[in-house]
Amino acid sequence: MRSFTPVIAVLLLICACNPTQKNTGSASAVNPYQYNLNKKIVADNGAVVSAHPLASKVGVEIMKQGGNAVDAAIATQLALAVVYPNAGNLGGGGFLVGRFSSGELISVDFREKAPGAAHRDMYIEADGTPRTDKSQDGHLSSGVPGTVAGIFAYLKYGKLPFEKLIQPAIDLAQKGFTISEREARSLNGLQIELKKLNTVMPVFVKDKWVRGDTLFQIDLANTLTRIRDKGTAGFYEGETARLIVEEMKRGGGIITYDDLKNYQAKVRTPHSFTYKGYKVIGMPMPSSGGLLLNQMMKMVENRNIASMGFHSLQSVQLMTEVERRAFADRAEYMGDADFYNVPVSMLSNDNYLQERMKDYDPARATPSSVIKPGIAVRPESKETTHLSVIDKEGNAISITTTLNNSYGSRTVVGGAGFFLNDEMDDFSIKPGVPNMYGAVGGEANAIQPGKRMLSSMTPTIVLKDDKPFIVVGTPGGTTIPTQIFQTLINIIDFNMSTEDAVYKPKFHHQWLPDEILIEKGFPAAVKDALTKMGYKFAREREGIGRTEIIKVLPNGKFEAVADNRGDDAAEGW
Ligand code: DON
């Protein structure tokens, strides 16, 4: 075993709120009332980076107890369901991309499914009016949750007993944890919707949350305990299923016992491709993430983007144009491949992608109307979360999970303590009607019972010489694939440090609306020059995404960097 490497950390004390309370739970070294936030660490044995310092710490503790990256990822994911209710979840879904020490590559699809009673026009009024309120808020917006089935689908790749992995989450829910300034603000902003969209007032309802308050989630602790004791049946059957179905009945939702009992996560072959000698492993359908990343990277591969330079007019314009073209394909061709024949090999074929760039003009914008017709809305920022984990055995795990909107449907299952997703909005509820991220679609992503809605989540692993090099992912709705694209180009082509690759301002084009979304700090001179070339810009955004990345350094150490756009934190040992 290699020696412990001191942590190189930017330490920011965010909570030291209740020193009299002691943590006695199995999260042992993790004190939920006092914790630090490390933005960067370098470690010898393993690393975890996630949206919450407590969740990252839980993961590293599990590795110290003999767990591998899978064990750590499961423990971190379950802890996030408690300490990061915006997006960590039991009532949502997500994707895992993994590379094991044996060399095996897998992806696990635990995306939500449309309930059996769902139908194509369920969000369209008789007069044709689309009801995005119903696809985005409350009971009817929820797909059948996949998270618990997902965890049990990859549990077999871990080493420790499940009870050990879930106990820290149970303790955090039962004994509580102190919330940060950002969490207090986020919960305060949620109060009106919580009161409107819940049939039983959840613990999150309070006159005013302040930094340092302790959040106790007893109902959630009980649900987690049922999962600990009964496995998937602790969620999809029995008491938890009863609570979900009763909640549906009280609130006009349609998820049934059968929907829950029949839910199955799927182990799929990852979507892989090569880029300049690296092997990039991504998520296949029903996420568009892997294929979009493939298309965008291949469209720039032979254009010597390195010589153009980071944030140069040339590189930003080129990347914008490839983003536009990939997203036009997303709207037309991509959806759940179990239901719709997605032409993946055609869309990732080299000749096709070179052909796609035939009308690219480095001197001016290609209007989206030339590539395809459509309508425009502005994308909004919502919530999803990513965790990256690596261990010294050579296992690498990249998981992105989501409830879709921040806190999903904003409906908590009465008596069970967890938020349900509002993932149904990721379907194309009507051809041409944009979802909450402004994405449009048609037949490929139309609602059908049991179908999974198209996603943009892009959990990714990059191999160099067949060994893990980068483990990365981010939230951000449709901006997810473009952010991962830019982060990878920043590292591989622009030779940037890992922090710069993540922290420097990002930009985004998704074909429709035909405008570039930029993040605060994007160079004004480049924006002006692009405007002269015919580009339009959306209102500048404060932050795009929250990327969690681990890079393996040439000396074999793990450099983990947490995004500085949130309370995200890296831990290692
Ligand atoms: O699956 C998707 O693409 C979306 N439901 C992800 C939502 C998301 O990333 C929100 N985060 N900011």
Coordinates of C-alpha atoms and ligand atoms in Angstrom, one line a residue:
M1 CA 0.0 0.0 0.0
R2 CA 1.3 3.4 -0.8
S3 CA 1.8 6.1 1.8
F4 CA -0.7 8.7 2.6
T5 CA -0.3 11.9 0.7
P6 CA -1.1 15.1 2.5
V7 CA -4.1 16.8 1.0
I8 CA -3.4 19.9 -1.0
A9 CA -6.5 21.8 -0.3
V10 CA -8.2 25.1 -0.6
L11 CA -9.9 25.0 2.8
L12 CA -13.0 27.0 3.3
L13 CA -14.8 26.6 6.6
I14 CA -18.5 26.5 5.8
C15 CA -20.1 25.1 8.9
A16 CA -19.0 25.0 12.5
C17 CA -22.4 25.3 13.8
N18 CA -23.2 23.0 16.7
P19 CA -20.0 21.8 18.3
T20 CA -21.7 20.3 21.4
Q21 CA -23.4 17.6 19.3
K22 CA -21.2 14.7 18.5
N23 CA -21.5 12.3 15.6
T24 CA -21.6 8.8 16.9
G25 CA -22.9 7.1 13.8
S26 CA -21.2 4.8 11.4
A27 CA -20.1 7.6 9.2
S28 CA -17.4 7.6 12.0
A29 CA -14.9 10.2 11.0
V30 CA -17.6 12.3 9.3
N31 CA -18.9 15.0 11.6
P32 CA -22.2 16.3 10.1
Y33 CA -22.2 19.4 12.3
Q34 CA -18.8 20.7 11.4
Y35 CA -17.1 20.1 8.0
N36 CA -14.7 21.6 5.6
L37 CA -14.9 22.1 1.9
N38 CA -11.9 21.1 -0.2
K39 CA -11.9 22.3 -3.7
K40 CA -8.9 20.3 -4.8
I41 CA -7.0 17.4 -3.4
V42 CA -4.2 15.1 -4.6
A43 CA -4.3 11.6 -3.2
D44 CA -2.6 8.3 -3.5
N45 CA -5.2 5.7 -2.7
G46 CA -8.5 7.0 -3.9
A47 CA -10.7 10.1 -4.4
V48 CA -14.3 11.2 -4.4
V49 CA -15.7 14.5 -5.7
S50 CA -19.4 15.4 -5.4
A51 CA -21.8 18.2 -4.7
H52 CA -21.5 18.0 -0.9
P53 CA -18.5 17.7 1.4
L54 CA -20.3 15.3 3.7
A55 CA -21.1 13.0 0.8
S56 CA -17.6 13.1 -0.5
K57 CA -16.2 12.3 3.0
V58 CA -18.6 9.4 3.4
G59 CA -17.3 7.9 0.2
V60 CA -13.6 8.2 1.2
E61 CA -14.4 6.7 4.7
I62 CA -15.9 3.7 2.9
M63 CA -12.7 3.2 0.9
K64 CA -10.7 3.4 4.1
Q65 CA -12.8 0.6 5.5
G66 CA -11.8 -1.6 2.5
G67 CA -14.4 -0.6 -0.1
N68 CA -13.6 0.0 -3.7
A69 CA -14.7 2.8 -6.0
V70 CA -18.1 1.2 -6.5
D71 CA -18.7 0.9 -2.7
A72 CA -17.6 4.6 -2.3
A73 CA -19.8 5.7 -5.2
I74 CA -22.9 4.0 -3.7
A75 CA -22.3 5.4 -0.2
T76 CA -21.7 8.9 -1.7
Q77 CA -24.8 8.6 -3.9
L78 CA -27.0 7.5 -0.9
A79 CA -25.5 10.3 1.3
L80 CA -26.3 12.8 -1.4
A81 CA -30.0 11.7 -1.3
V82 CA -29.9 13.0 2.3
V83 CA -27.6 16.0 2.3
Y84 CA -28.3 17.3 -1.2
P85 CA -32.1 17.0 -1.7
N86 CA -32.0 19.3 -4.7
A87 CA -30.7 16.5 -6.9
G88 CA -29.4 13.7 -4.8
N89 CA -32.3 11.3 -4.6
L90 CA -34.3 8.2 -4.1
G91 CA -37.2 9.5 -6.2
G92 CA -35.3 10.2 -9.4
G93 CA -32.9 8.4 -11.7
G94 CA -29.6 8.7 -13.4
F95 CA -26.7 6.9 -15.2
L96 CA -23.4 5.3 -14.3
V97 CA -20.4 4.8 -16.5
G98 CA -17.8 2.5 -15.0
R99 CA -14.4 1.1 -15.8
F100 CA -13.2 -1.8 -13.6
S101 CA -9.7 -2.9 -12.8
S102 CA -10.3 -6.0 -15.0
G103 CA -10.7 -3.6 -18.0
E104 CA -14.4 -4.2 -18.1
L105 CA -16.5 -1.2 -19.2
I106 CA -20.1 -0.8 -18.2
S107 CA -22.9 1.7 -18.1
V108 CA -26.0 1.4 -16.0
D109 CA -29.3 3.0 -17.0
F110 CA -31.5 3.8 -14.0
R111 CA -33.4 6.5 -15.8
E112 CA -37.1 7.0 -14.8
K113 CA -39.7 5.4 -17.0
A114 CA -43.1 6.7 -18.1
P115 CA -45.8 5.1 -15.9
G116 CA -48.1 2.5 -17.6
A117 CA -51.0 4.9 -17.7
A118 CA -48.9 7.6 -19.5
H119 CA -49.7 8.4 -23.1
R120 CA -48.4 10.6 -25.9
D121 CA -50.8 13.5 -25.4
M122 CA -51.1 13.5 -21.6
Y123 CA -49.9 17.1 -21.3
I124 CA -51.9 18.5 -24.2
E125 CA -55.3 20.1 -23.7
A126 CA -58.2 19.3 -26.1
D127 CA -57.6 22.6 -27.9
G128 CA -53.9 21.6 -28.4
T129 CA -52.5 23.8 -25.6
P130 CA -49.3 22.2 -24.1
R131 CA -49.4 22.0 -20.3
T132 CA -45.7 22.3 -19.3
D133 CA -46.9 23.2 -15.7
K134 CA -48.3 19.6 -15.5
S135 CA -45.1 18.1 -17.0
Q136 CA -42.9 20.1 -14.6
D137 CA -44.7 20.5 -11.3
G138 CA -46.3 18.1 -8.9
H139 CA -47.5 14.5 -9.0
L140 CA -48.2 14.1 -12.7
S141 CA -44.7 15.2 -13.7
S142 CA -43.0 12.2 -12.1
G143 CA -41.6 9.2 -14.0
V144 CA -41.2 5.9 -12.2
P145 CA -38.0 6.3 -10.1
G146 CA -34.9 4.3 -11.0
T147 CA -32.3 5.2 -8.4
V148 CA -32.7 2.3 -6.0
A149 CA -32.8 -0.3 -8.8
G150 CA -29.7 1.3 -10.3
I151 CA -27.7 1.0 -7.0
F152 CA -28.6 -2.7 -6.7
A153 CA -27.6 -3.2 -10.4
Y154 CA -24.0 -2.1 -9.7
L155 CA -23.7 -3.3 -6.1
K156 CA -22.2 -6.6 -7.3
Y157 CA -19.1 -4.7 -8.5
G158 CA -18.5 -3.5 -4.9
K159 CA -16.8 -5.4 -2.1
L160 CA -18.6 -4.4 1.2
P161 CA -22.0 -5.4 2.4
F162 CA -24.8 -3.0 1.4
E163 CA -25.7 -2.3 5.1
K164 CA -22.3 -0.7 5.5
L165 CA -22.8 1.5 2.5
I166 CA -26.2 2.8 3.4
Q167 CA -25.7 3.3 7.1
P168 CA -24.0 6.7 6.8
A169 CA -27.0 8.0 4.8
I170 CA -29.4 6.7 7.5
D171 CA -27.3 8.4 10.2
L172 CA -27.2 11.7 8.3
A173 CA -31.0 11.6 7.9
Q174 CA -31.7 10.5 11.5
K175 CA -29.1 12.6 13.4
G176 CA -29.3 15.5 11.0
F177 CA -26.6 17.7 9.5
T178 CA -26.1 21.4 9.5
I179 CA -26.9 23.3 6.4
S180 CA -24.8 25.8 4.5
E181 CA -25.7 29.4 3.6
R182 CA -26.4 28.2 0.0
E183 CA -28.7 25.4 1.2
A184 CA -30.6 27.7 3.5
R185 CA -31.2 30.2 0.6
S186 CA -32.3 27.4 -1.7
L187 CA -34.8 26.0 0.8
N188 CA -36.1 29.5 1.5
G189 CA -36.7 30.0 -2.2
L190 CA -38.8 26.8 -2.3
Q191 CA -41.4 27.5 0.4
I192 CA -44.3 28.7 -1.8
E193 CA -44.0 25.7 -4.2
L194 CA -43.6 23.2 -1.3
K195 CA -46.9 24.4 0.2
K196 CA -48.6 24.4 -3.2
L197 CA -47.4 21.0 -4.4
N198 CA -47.5 18.8 -1.3
T199 CA -50.4 17.0 0.3
V200 CA -48.5 16.4 3.5
M201 CA -46.2 19.2 4.6
P202 CA -42.6 17.9 4.5
V203 CA -39.8 18.7 6.9
F204 CA -38.4 21.2 4.4
V205 CA -41.3 23.6 5.2
K206 CA -40.1 26.3 7.6
D207 CA -40.6 30.1 8.1
K208 CA -36.9 30.8 7.5
W209 CA -33.9 28.5 7.2
V210 CA -30.5 29.9 8.2
R211 CA -27.0 28.7 7.9
G212 CA -26.2 26.3 10.7
D213 CA -29.8 25.0 11.1
T214 CA -29.8 21.2 11.5
L215 CA -32.0 19.3 9.0
F216 CA -33.5 16.1 10.4
Q217 CA -35.2 13.7 8.0
I218 CA -36.8 10.9 10.0
D219 CA -39.2 9.7 7.3
L220 CA -36.3 9.5 4.9
A221 CA -34.2 7.6 7.5
N222 CA -37.1 5.1 7.8
T223 CA -37.3 4.7 4.0
L224 CA -33.5 4.1 3.9
T225 CA -33.8 1.6 6.7
R226 CA -36.4 -0.3 4.7
I227 CA -34.1 -0.4 1.7
R228 CA -31.2 -1.5 4.0
D229 CA -33.3 -4.4 5.3
K230 CA -35.2 -5.5 2.2
G231 CA -33.2 -4.3 -0.8
T232 CA -35.1 -3.1 -3.8
A233 CA -38.3 -4.5 -2.3
G234 CA -37.8 -1.9 0.5
F235 CA -38.5 0.7 -2.1
Y236 CA -40.5 -0.8 -5.0
E237 CA -42.8 -3.0 -2.8
G238 CA -44.3 -2.9 0.7
E239 CA -44.5 0.2 2.8
T240 CA -42.5 2.6 0.6
A241 CA -44.5 1.5 -2.5
R242 CA -47.7 2.0 -0.5
L243 CA -46.7 5.5 0.5
I244 CA -45.8 6.4 -3.1
V245 CA -49.1 5.1 -4.5
E246 CA -51.1 6.8 -1.8
E247 CA -49.3 10.1 -2.5
M248 CA -50.1 9.6 -6.2
K249 CA -53.8 9.1 -5.3
R250 CA -53.9 12.2 -3.1
G251 CA -52.2 14.4 -5.7
G252 CA -53.6 13.2 -9.0
G253 CA -50.5 11.3 -10.1
I254 CA -50.5 8.0 -12.1
I255 CA -47.7 5.8 -10.7
T256 CA -49.1 2.4 -9.6
Y257 CA -47.9 -0.6 -7.6
D258 CA -47.2 -2.4 -10.9
D259 CA -45.2 0.5 -12.3
L260 CA -43.0 0.3 -9.2
K261 CA -42.7 -3.5 -9.0
N262 CA -41.9 -3.8 -12.7
Y263 CA -39.2 -1.1 -12.8
Q264 CA -35.8 -2.5 -13.8
A265 CA -32.4 -0.8 -14.3
K266 CA -30.5 -1.8 -17.4
V267 CA -26.9 -2.6 -17.8
R268 CA -25.9 -1.3 -21.2
T269 CA -22.8 -1.3 -23.4
P270 CA -21.3 2.2 -23.0
H271 CA -21.0 4.6 -26.0
S272 CA -17.3 4.7 -26.7
F273 CA -15.1 6.4 -29.3
T274 CA -11.6 7.6 -29.7
Y275 CA -10.2 11.1 -29.7
K276 CA -6.6 11.8 -30.6
G277 CA -5.5 8.4 -29.1
Y278 CA -7.7 8.7 -26.0
K279 CA -10.6 6.4 -25.5
V280 CA -13.8 8.2 -24.3
I281 CA -16.4 6.1 -22.6
G282 CA -19.9 7.7 -22.3
M283 CA -23.5 7.0 -21.7
P284 CA -25.6 5.4 -24.6
M285 CA -29.3 6.1 -25.2
P286 CA -31.6 7.0 -23.4
S287 CA -29.0 9.7 -22.8
S288 CA -27.9 11.8 -25.7
G289 CA -24.8 12.7 -23.7
G290 CA -22.3 10.1 -25.1
L291 CA -23.3 10.4 -28.7
L292 CA -23.4 14.3 -28.6
L293 CA -19.9 14.3 -27.1
N294 CA -18.8 11.9 -29.8
Q295 CA -20.2 14.0 -32.5
M296 CA -18.8 17.3 -31.2
M297 CA -15.3 15.9 -30.5
K298 CA -15.1 14.2 -33.9
M299 CA -16.2 17.4 -35.7
V300 CA -13.2 19.3 -34.2
E301 CA -10.6 16.5 -34.1
N302 CA -9.0 17.2 -37.5
R303 CA -9.2 21.0 -37.3
N304 CA -6.1 21.8 -35.1
I305 CA -8.1 23.5 -32.4
A306 CA -5.0 23.6 -30.2
S307 CA -3.4 26.2 -32.5
M308 CA -6.4 28.4 -32.2
G309 CA -6.1 28.8 -28.4
F310 CA -8.6 28.8 -25.5
H311 CA -11.4 31.3 -25.7
S312 CA -10.0 32.6 -29.0
L313 CA -12.6 33.9 -31.5
Q314 CA -11.7 30.9 -33.8
S315 CA -12.0 28.2 -31.3
V316 CA -15.2 29.5 -29.7
Q317 CA -16.8 29.9 -33.1
L318 CA -15.8 26.4 -34.2
M319 CA -17.1 24.8 -31.0
T320 CA -20.3 26.8 -31.2
E321 CA -20.9 25.5 -34.8
V322 CA -20.3 21.9 -33.9
E323 CA -22.5 22.2 -30.8
R324 CA -25.3 23.6 -33.1
R325 CA -25.0 20.7 -35.5
A326 CA -25.0 18.0 -32.8
F327 CA -28.0 19.4 -31.1
A328 CA -30.0 19.5 -34.4
D329 CA -29.5 15.8 -34.6
R330 CA -30.5 15.4 -31.0
A331 CA -33.9 16.9 -31.6
E332 CA -34.6 14.8 -34.7
Y333 CA -33.1 11.4 -34.0
M334 CA -32.5 10.7 -30.3
G335 CA -34.7 9.0 -27.8
D336 CA -35.0 5.7 -25.9
A337 CA -33.5 3.1 -28.2
D338 CA -35.6 0.4 -26.6
F339 CA -38.6 2.1 -28.3
Y340 CA -37.2 4.0 -31.2
N341 CA -34.6 3.1 -33.8
V342 CA -31.9 5.7 -33.1
P343 CA -29.4 5.7 -36.0
V344 CA -26.4 5.7 -33.6
S345 CA -23.8 4.4 -36.1
M346 CA -24.9 6.8 -38.8
L347 CA -24.8 9.7 -36.4
S348 CA -21.3 8.8 -35.2
N349 CA -19.9 7.9 -38.6
D350 CA -16.8 9.9 -39.5
N351 CA -17.9 10.6 -43.1
Y352 CA -21.3 11.7 -41.8
L353 CA -19.7 14.1 -39.3
Q354 CA -17.3 15.6 -41.9
E355 CA -20.3 16.0 -44.3
R356 CA -22.2 17.7 -41.4
M357 CA -19.4 20.4 -41.4
K358 CA -19.5 21.0 -45.1
D359 CA -21.5 24.2 -44.7
Y360 CA -19.3 25.4 -41.8
D361 CA -18.0 28.9 -42.5
P362 CA -15.3 30.2 -40.2
A363 CA -16.2 33.7 -41.1
R364 CA -19.8 33.7 -40.1
A365 CA -22.7 32.1 -38.2
T366 CA -24.6 29.3 -39.9
P367 CA -28.2 30.1 -39.0
S368 CA -30.0 27.2 -37.3
S369 CA -32.8 27.7 -39.8
V370 CA -30.5 26.5 -42.5
I371 CA -29.7 23.3 -40.6
K372 CA -33.3 22.7 -39.6
P373 CA -36.4 24.7 -38.8
G374 CA -37.7 25.2 -35.3
I375 CA -38.8 27.5 -32.5
A376 CA -36.9 29.2 -29.7
V377 CA -37.0 29.6 -26.0
R378 CA -34.4 30.4 -23.4
P379 CA -32.9 27.5 -21.4
E380 CA -33.0 27.8 -17.6
S381 CA -30.7 26.5 -14.9
K382 CA -32.1 23.6 -12.9
E383 CA -30.6 20.8 -10.8
T384 CA -28.8 17.5 -11.3
T385 CA -25.7 16.3 -9.6
H386 CA -22.6 14.4 -10.5
L387 CA -20.0 12.3 -8.6
S388 CA -16.7 11.0 -9.7
V389 CA -14.8 8.3 -7.8
I390 CA -11.6 6.4 -8.4
D391 CA -9.5 3.9 -6.4
K392 CA -6.0 2.6 -6.6
E393 CA -7.1 -0.8 -7.9
G394 CA -8.0 1.0 -11.2
N395 CA -11.8 1.2 -10.8
A396 CA -13.3 4.4 -12.0
I397 CA -17.0 5.4 -11.5
S398 CA -18.8 8.4 -13.0
I399 CA -22.4 8.8 -11.9
T400 CA -24.9 11.6 -12.8
T401 CA -28.2 11.6 -11.1
T402 CA -31.2 13.9 -11.3
L403 CA -34.7 14.8 -10.2
N404 CA -34.7 17.1 -13.3
N405 CA -35.8 20.4 -11.8
S406 CA -34.2 21.5 -8.5
Y407 CA -36.0 19.4 -6.0
G408 CA -37.8 17.6 -8.9
S409 CA -41.5 17.9 -8.9
R410 CA -41.2 19.6 -5.5
T411 CA -43.5 16.9 -4.2
V412 CA -42.3 14.9 -1.2
V413 CA -43.8 11.4 -0.7
G414 CA -45.9 11.8 2.4
G415 CA -44.4 9.6 5.2
A416 CA -41.5 8.5 3.1
G417 CA -39.5 11.8 3.1
F418 CA -38.1 12.0 -0.4
F419 CA -38.8 14.2 -3.4
L420 CA -40.2 12.8 -6.6
N421 CA -38.7 13.7 -9.9
D422 CA -40.4 15.8 -12.7
E423 CA -38.5 13.9 -15.4
M424 CA -41.6 13.5 -17.6
D425 CA -40.8 17.0 -18.9
D426 CA -37.7 15.6 -20.6
F427 CA -40.0 13.9 -23.1
S428 CA -41.1 15.9 -26.1
I429 CA -44.6 16.5 -24.7
K430 CA -45.7 17.9 -28.2
P431 CA -43.5 18.1 -31.3
G432 CA -41.7 21.4 -31.4
V433 CA -42.8 22.4 -27.8
P434 CA -39.6 23.1 -25.9
N435 CA -39.0 21.4 -22.5
M436 CA -37.6 23.4 -19.5
Y437 CA -34.2 23.5 -21.1
G438 CA -35.5 24.8 -24.4
A439 CA -34.9 21.4 -26.1
V440 CA -37.3 20.3 -28.8
G441 CA -38.0 16.9 -30.1
G442 CA -40.6 14.8 -32.0
E443 CA -41.4 11.2 -32.6
A444 CA -38.1 9.7 -31.3
N445 CA -38.8 11.2 -27.8
A446 CA -42.6 11.1 -27.7
I447 CA -44.2 9.7 -24.5
Q448 CA -45.1 6.0 -24.5
P449 CA -45.8 3.8 -21.4
G450 CA -42.7 2.3 -20.1
K451 CA -40.4 4.4 -22.2
R452 CA -37.5 6.4 -20.8
M453 CA -37.3 10.1 -21.6
L454 CA -34.2 11.4 -23.5
S455 CA -31.5 12.8 -21.3
S456 CA -28.5 15.0 -21.7
M457 CA -26.5 13.6 -18.8
T458 CA -22.9 12.8 -19.7
P459 CA -21.1 10.8 -17.1
T460 CA -17.7 10.2 -18.8
I461 CA -14.5 8.3 -18.4
V462 CA -11.4 9.0 -20.6
L463 CA -8.8 6.3 -20.9
K464 CA -5.2 6.9 -21.8
D465 CA -3.1 3.9 -22.8
D466 CA -6.2 1.9 -21.6
K467 CA -5.9 3.2 -18.0
P468 CA -8.3 5.7 -16.4
F469 CA -7.1 9.3 -17.1
I470 CA -10.2 11.5 -16.5
V471 CA -13.5 10.8 -14.6
V472 CA -15.9 13.7 -15.2
G473 CA -19.5 14.8 -15.3
T474 CA -21.8 17.8 -14.4
P475 CA -25.4 18.9 -14.1
G476 CA -26.8 21.6 -16.3
G477 CA -29.6 20.1 -18.5
T478 CA -28.8 20.6 -22.2
T479 CA -25.6 22.4 -21.3
I480 CA -24.2 19.1 -19.9
P481 CA -22.7 17.7 -23.1
T482 CA -21.3 21.0 -24.2
Q483 CA -19.6 21.6 -20.9
I484 CA -18.0 18.1 -20.9
F485 CA -16.9 18.7 -24.5
Q486 CA -15.3 22.0 -23.5
T487 CA -13.7 20.6 -20.3
L488 CA -12.1 17.8 -22.3
I489 CA -10.9 20.0 -25.1
N490 CA -9.5 22.4 -22.4
I491 CA -7.4 19.6 -21.0
I492 CA -6.5 17.6 -24.1
D493 CA -6.0 20.4 -26.6
F494 CA -5.4 23.6 -24.7
N495 CA -3.2 21.9 -22.1
M496 CA -5.0 23.7 -19.2
S497 CA -4.7 22.8 -15.6
T498 CA -7.7 20.8 -14.2
E499 CA -8.9 23.8 -12.2
D500 CA -8.8 26.2 -15.1
A501 CA -10.5 23.6 -17.4
V502 CA -13.4 23.5 -15.0
Y503 CA -13.5 27.0 -13.5
K504 CA -13.0 29.2 -16.7
P505 CA -16.3 30.4 -18.2
K506 CA -18.2 28.1 -20.5
F507 CA -20.5 28.8 -23.4
H508 CA -23.3 26.8 -25.0
H509 CA -25.3 26.5 -28.2
Q510 CA -28.0 24.0 -28.7
W511 CA -29.3 24.7 -32.2
L512 CA -32.5 26.1 -30.9
P513 CA -32.9 28.7 -29.7
D514 CA -30.4 30.1 -32.2
E515 CA -28.2 32.0 -29.6
I516 CA -25.1 31.5 -27.6
L517 CA -25.5 31.2 -23.9
I518 CA -22.4 32.5 -22.0
E519 CA -21.3 32.4 -18.5
K520 CA -20.2 35.5 -16.5
G521 CA -16.6 36.3 -17.3
F522 CA -16.7 35.1 -20.9
P523 CA -14.4 37.5 -22.8
A524 CA -16.3 40.6 -24.1
A525 CA -14.1 41.1 -27.1
V526 CA -14.9 37.6 -28.4
K527 CA -18.6 38.2 -27.8
D528 CA -18.4 41.5 -29.8
A529 CA -16.5 39.8 -32.6
L530 CA -19.0 36.9 -32.8
T531 CA -21.9 39.4 -32.8
K532 CA -20.3 41.0 -35.9
M533 CA -20.2 37.6 -37.5
G534 CA -24.0 37.2 -37.0
Y535 CA -24.3 35.4 -33.7
K536 CA -26.9 36.3 -31.1
F537 CA -26.5 36.0 -27.4
A538 CA -28.8 34.9 -24.6
R539 CA -28.7 36.8 -21.3
E540 CA -25.4 36.0 -19.5
R541 CA -25.7 33.3 -16.9
E542 CA -24.1 33.5 -13.4
G543 CA -22.9 29.9 -13.5
I544 CA -23.1 27.0 -16.0
G545 CA -23.0 23.6 -14.4
R546 CA -21.0 22.1 -11.5
T547 CA -18.3 19.9 -12.9
E548 CA -16.7 17.2 -10.7
I549 CA -13.5 15.8 -12.1
I550 CA -10.7 13.5 -11.2
K551 CA -7.5 13.4 -13.3
V552 CA -4.8 10.8 -12.9
L553 CA -1.5 12.5 -12.9
P554 CA 1.6 11.1 -14.7
N555 CA 3.0 9.9 -11.3
G556 CA -0.2 7.9 -10.7
K557 CA -1.7 10.2 -8.1
F558 CA -5.3 11.3 -8.2
E559 CA -6.1 15.0 -8.6
A560 CA -9.7 15.7 -7.8
V561 CA -11.2 19.1 -8.4
A562 CA -14.7 20.2 -7.3
D563 CA -16.5 22.9 -9.1
N564 CA -16.3 26.3 -7.4
R565 CA -19.8 27.2 -8.6
G566 CA -21.3 25.5 -5.5
D567 CA -20.6 23.8 -2.2
D568 CA -19.0 20.9 -4.1
A569 CA -16.1 19.2 -2.5
A570 CA -13.2 16.8 -3.2
E571 CA -11.9 14.2 -0.7
G572 CA -9.1 11.7 -0.9
W573 CA -6.8 9.5 1.0
Ligands
DON1 O1 -31.7 14.3 -18.0 C1 -31.5 15.4 -18.3 O2 -30.9 15.8 -19.3 C2 -32.1 16.5 -17.4 N1 -33.2 16.0 -16.7 C3 -31.0 16.9 -16.5 C4 -31.4 18.0 -15.6 C5 -30.2 18.8 -15.1 O3 -29.1 18.6 -15.5 C6 -30.6 19.9 -14.2 N2 -29.3 20.5 -13.7 N3 -28.9 21.5 -13.6

